[in-house]
Amino acid sequence: MSTLHDYVDRKRLKWMGFYLSEHTAQMDRSFQEEHTIIKEKSTMNNQAITEIMEEALLKEKMIAVQTNELVDHSYRPDIVGKIRGYNEQGIFVGEAFIAYEAIKHVEFYHYHKWSEID
């Protein structure tokens, strides 16, 4: 005796597929973060760092700061943003606080707008 319609439950399989695609995407991102080697930039003297930071503060330009911090023998990604403030110990770039003695290299950050044509 056969039934009119064979019952097939695809809902659980569908959700497992969503989990797997999101999980593999997250694994790919973490793999790239772990295996991205950030090159060391030249160490700047205090005068050069001060000049760039003053211009960035006065003209509200974005900067990229590389710190002296090493994680697993690799430098951390640059801290990018506008200078939001400063005090005796360091500066606030974007949402991050950077101590003056931790700054290794500072440069103006140039980003390409989506509307610019190369």
PDB file of C-alpha atoms in Angstrom:
ATOM      1  CA  MET A   1       0.000   0.000   0.000  1.00  0.00           C
ATOM      2  CA  SER A   2       1.437   3.372  -0.925  1.00  0.00           C
ATOM      3  CA  THR A   3       0.647   6.733   0.494  1.00  0.00           C
ATOM      4  CA  LEU A   4      -0.475   9.664  -1.510  1.00  0.00           C
ATOM      5  CA  HIS A   5       2.611  11.790  -0.707  1.00  0.00           C
ATOM      6  CA  ASP A   6       5.893  10.627   0.714  1.00  0.00           C
ATOM      7  CA  TYR A   7       6.858  12.779   3.658  1.00  0.00           C
ATOM      8  CA  VAL A   8      10.234  14.504   3.266  1.00  0.00           C
ATOM      9  CA  ASP A   9      11.458  16.815   6.036  1.00  0.00           C
ATOM     10  CA  ARG A  10      13.861  19.322   4.489  1.00  0.00           C
ATOM     11  CA  LYS A  11      13.659  21.933   7.214  1.00  0.00           C
ATOM     12  CA  ARG A  12      16.408  20.462   9.329  1.00  0.00           C
ATOM     13  CA  LEU A  13      18.669  19.948   6.329  1.00  0.00           C
ATOM     14  CA  LYS A  14      18.031  23.511   5.246  1.00  0.00           C
ATOM     15  CA  TRP A  15      19.062  24.909   8.641  1.00  0.00           C
ATOM     16  CA  MET A  16      22.152  22.693   8.706  1.00  0.00           C
ATOM     17  CA  GLY A  17      23.119  24.211   5.357  1.00  0.00           C
ATOM     18  CA  PHE A  18      22.779  27.736   6.766  1.00  0.00           C
ATOM     19  CA  TYR A  19      24.892  26.818   9.741  1.00  0.00           C
ATOM     20  CA  LEU A  20      27.596  25.300   7.609  1.00  0.00           C
ATOM     21  CA  SER A  21      27.868  28.222   5.203  1.00  0.00           C
ATOM     22  CA  GLU A  22      28.047  30.765   8.033  1.00  0.00           C
ATOM     23  CA  HIS A  23      30.453  28.604   9.981  1.00  0.00           C
ATOM     24  CA  THR A  24      32.798  28.088   7.033  1.00  0.00           C
ATOM     25  CA  ALA A  25      32.731  31.807   6.229  1.00  0.00           C
ATOM     26  CA  GLN A  26      33.747  32.588   9.818  1.00  0.00           C
ATOM     27  CA  MET A  27      36.497  29.974   9.664  1.00  0.00           C
ATOM     28  CA  ASP A  28      37.812  31.512   6.439  1.00  0.00           C
ATOM     29  CA  ARG A  29      37.882  34.981   8.015  1.00  0.00           C
ATOM     30  CA  SER A  30      39.715  33.759  11.110  1.00  0.00           C
ATOM     31  CA  PHE A  31      42.195  31.810   8.962  1.00  0.00           C
ATOM     32  CA  GLN A  32      42.954  34.923   6.912  1.00  0.00           C
ATOM     33  CA  GLU A  33      43.391  37.011  10.060  1.00  0.00           C
ATOM     34  CA  GLU A  34      45.763  34.448  11.564  1.00  0.00           C
ATOM     35  CA  HIS A  35      47.865  34.048   8.441  1.00  0.00           C
ATOM     36  CA  THR A  36      48.024  37.660   7.330  1.00  0.00           C
ATOM     37  CA  ILE A  37      51.534  38.942   7.862  1.00  0.00           C
ATOM     38  CA  ILE A  38      51.699  42.649   8.508  1.00  0.00           C
ATOM     39  CA  LYS A  39      54.945  44.190   7.345  1.00  0.00           C
ATOM     40  CA  GLU A  40      57.030  46.279   9.665  1.00  0.00           C
ATOM     41  CA  LYS A  41      57.091  49.959   8.855  1.00  0.00           C
ATOM     42  CA  SER A  42      60.058  52.201   9.527  1.00  0.00           C
ATOM     43  CA  THR A  43      60.466  53.644  12.997  1.00  0.00           C
ATOM     44  CA  MET A  44      59.810  57.371  12.928  1.00  0.00           C
ATOM     45  CA  ASN A  45      61.381  59.949  15.209  1.00  0.00           C
ATOM     46  CA  ASN A  46      59.222  62.003  17.562  1.00  0.00           C
ATOM     47  CA  GLN A  47      59.459  65.162  15.443  1.00  0.00           C
ATOM     48  CA  ALA A  48      58.101  63.456  12.306  1.00  0.00           C
ATOM     49  CA  ILE A  49      55.296  61.789  14.285  1.00  0.00           C
ATOM     50  CA  THR A  50      54.357  65.116  15.877  1.00  0.00           C
ATOM     51  CA  GLU A  51      54.254  66.943  12.533  1.00  0.00           C
ATOM     52  CA  ILE A  52      51.925  64.391  10.946  1.00  0.00           C
ATOM     53  CA  MET A  53      49.651  64.257  13.986  1.00  0.00           C
ATOM     54  CA  GLU A  54      49.426  68.070  14.171  1.00  0.00           C
ATOM     55  CA  GLU A  55      48.432  68.340  10.521  1.00  0.00           C
ATOM     56  CA  ALA A  56      45.941  65.490  10.894  1.00  0.00           C
ATOM     57  CA  LEU A  57      44.404  67.176  13.926  1.00  0.00           C
ATOM     58  CA  LEU A  58      44.185  70.648  12.351  1.00  0.00           C
ATOM     59  CA  LYS A  59      42.889  69.492   8.957  1.00  0.00           C
ATOM     60  CA  GLU A  60      40.819  66.567  10.303  1.00  0.00           C
ATOM     61  CA  LYS A  61      42.653  64.016   8.167  1.00  0.00           C
ATOM     62  CA  MET A  62      42.584  60.294   8.770  1.00  0.00           C
ATOM     63  CA  ILE A  63      45.786  58.615   9.911  1.00  0.00           C
ATOM     64  CA  ALA A  64      47.070  55.051  10.156  1.00  0.00           C
ATOM     65  CA  VAL A  65      49.176  54.255  13.210  1.00  0.00           C
ATOM     66  CA  GLN A  66      51.395  51.202  13.576  1.00  0.00           C
ATOM     67  CA  THR A  67      52.274  50.415  17.173  1.00  0.00           C
ATOM     68  CA  ASN A  68      55.256  48.574  18.648  1.00  0.00           C
ATOM     69  CA  GLU A  69      53.019  45.700  19.781  1.00  0.00           C
ATOM     70  CA  LEU A  70      53.874  42.260  18.460  1.00  0.00           C
ATOM     71  CA  VAL A  71      51.489  39.316  18.550  1.00  0.00           C
ATOM     72  CA  ASP A  72      53.034  35.960  17.641  1.00  0.00           C
ATOM     73  CA  HIS A  73      56.019  37.692  16.008  1.00  0.00           C
ATOM     74  CA  SER A  74      53.764  39.819  13.810  1.00  0.00           C
ATOM     75  CA  TYR A  75      52.686  43.431  14.067  1.00  0.00           C
ATOM     76  CA  ARG A  76      49.087  44.240  14.792  1.00  0.00           C
ATOM     77  CA  PRO A  77      46.953  45.843  12.056  1.00  0.00           C
ATOM     78  CA  ASP A  78      47.205  49.622  11.763  1.00  0.00           C
ATOM     79  CA  ILE A  79      44.793  51.677  13.824  1.00  0.00           C
ATOM     80  CA  VAL A  80      42.970  53.887  11.335  1.00  0.00           C
ATOM     81  CA  GLY A  81      40.822  56.907  12.055  1.00  0.00           C
ATOM     82  CA  LYS A  82      40.721  60.569  12.898  1.00  0.00           C
ATOM     83  CA  ILE A  83      42.302  61.943  16.038  1.00  0.00           C
ATOM     84  CA  ARG A  84      39.437  62.371  18.510  1.00  0.00           C
ATOM     85  CA  GLY A  85      41.497  63.774  21.358  1.00  0.00           C
ATOM     86  CA  TYR A  86      44.672  63.481  23.370  1.00  0.00           C
ATOM     87  CA  ASN A  87      46.060  63.763  26.878  1.00  0.00           C
ATOM     88  CA  GLU A  88      49.449  63.467  28.608  1.00  0.00           C
ATOM     89  CA  GLN A  89      49.651  59.695  28.072  1.00  0.00           C
ATOM     90  CA  GLY A  90      48.537  59.338  24.456  1.00  0.00           C
ATOM     91  CA  ILE A  91      46.020  59.978  21.685  1.00  0.00           C
ATOM     92  CA  PHE A  92      42.547  58.732  20.829  1.00  0.00           C
ATOM     93  CA  VAL A  93      42.328  57.543  17.231  1.00  0.00           C
ATOM     94  CA  GLY A  94      38.828  56.480  16.297  1.00  0.00           C
ATOM     95  CA  GLU A  95      37.722  54.335  19.238  1.00  0.00           C
ATOM     96  CA  ALA A  96      41.255  53.309  20.288  1.00  0.00           C
ATOM     97  CA  PHE A  97      43.658  54.834  22.778  1.00  0.00           C
ATOM     98  CA  ILE A  98      47.346  54.736  21.817  1.00  0.00           C
ATOM     99  CA  ALA A  99      50.105  55.617  24.265  1.00  0.00           C
ATOM    100  CA  TYR A 100      52.744  57.948  22.856  1.00  0.00           C
ATOM    101  CA  GLU A 101      55.597  55.529  23.569  1.00  0.00           C
ATOM    102  CA  ALA A 102      53.764  52.729  21.689  1.00  0.00           C
ATOM    103  CA  ILE A 103      53.658  54.654  18.374  1.00  0.00           C
ATOM    104  CA  LYS A 104      56.107  53.286  15.818  1.00  0.00           C
ATOM    105  CA  HIS A 105      54.892  54.796  12.541  1.00  0.00           C
ATOM    106  CA  VAL A 106      52.204  57.323  11.539  1.00  0.00           C
ATOM    107  CA  GLU A 107      51.033  58.156   8.039  1.00  0.00           C
ATOM    108  CA  PHE A 108      48.064  59.789   6.408  1.00  0.00           C
ATOM    109  CA  TYR A 109      45.447  57.254   5.439  1.00  0.00           C
ATOM    110  CA  HIS A 110      44.272  57.505   1.850  1.00  0.00           C
ATOM    111  CA  TYR A 111      41.177  55.557   0.971  1.00  0.00           C
ATOM    112  CA  HIS A 112      39.469  55.262  -2.356  1.00  0.00           C
ATOM    113  CA  LYS A 113      35.862  56.247  -2.613  1.00  0.00           C
ATOM    114  CA  TRP A 114      33.630  53.918  -4.555  1.00  0.00           C
ATOM    115  CA  SER A 115      32.825  56.776  -6.921  1.00  0.00           C
ATOM    116  CA  GLU A 116      36.458  57.422  -7.871  1.00  0.00           C
ATOM    117  CA  ILE A 117      37.643  56.032 -11.163  1.00  0.00           C
ATOM    118  CA  ASP A 118      41.177  54.677 -11.303  1.00  0.00           C
TER     119      ASP A 118
END
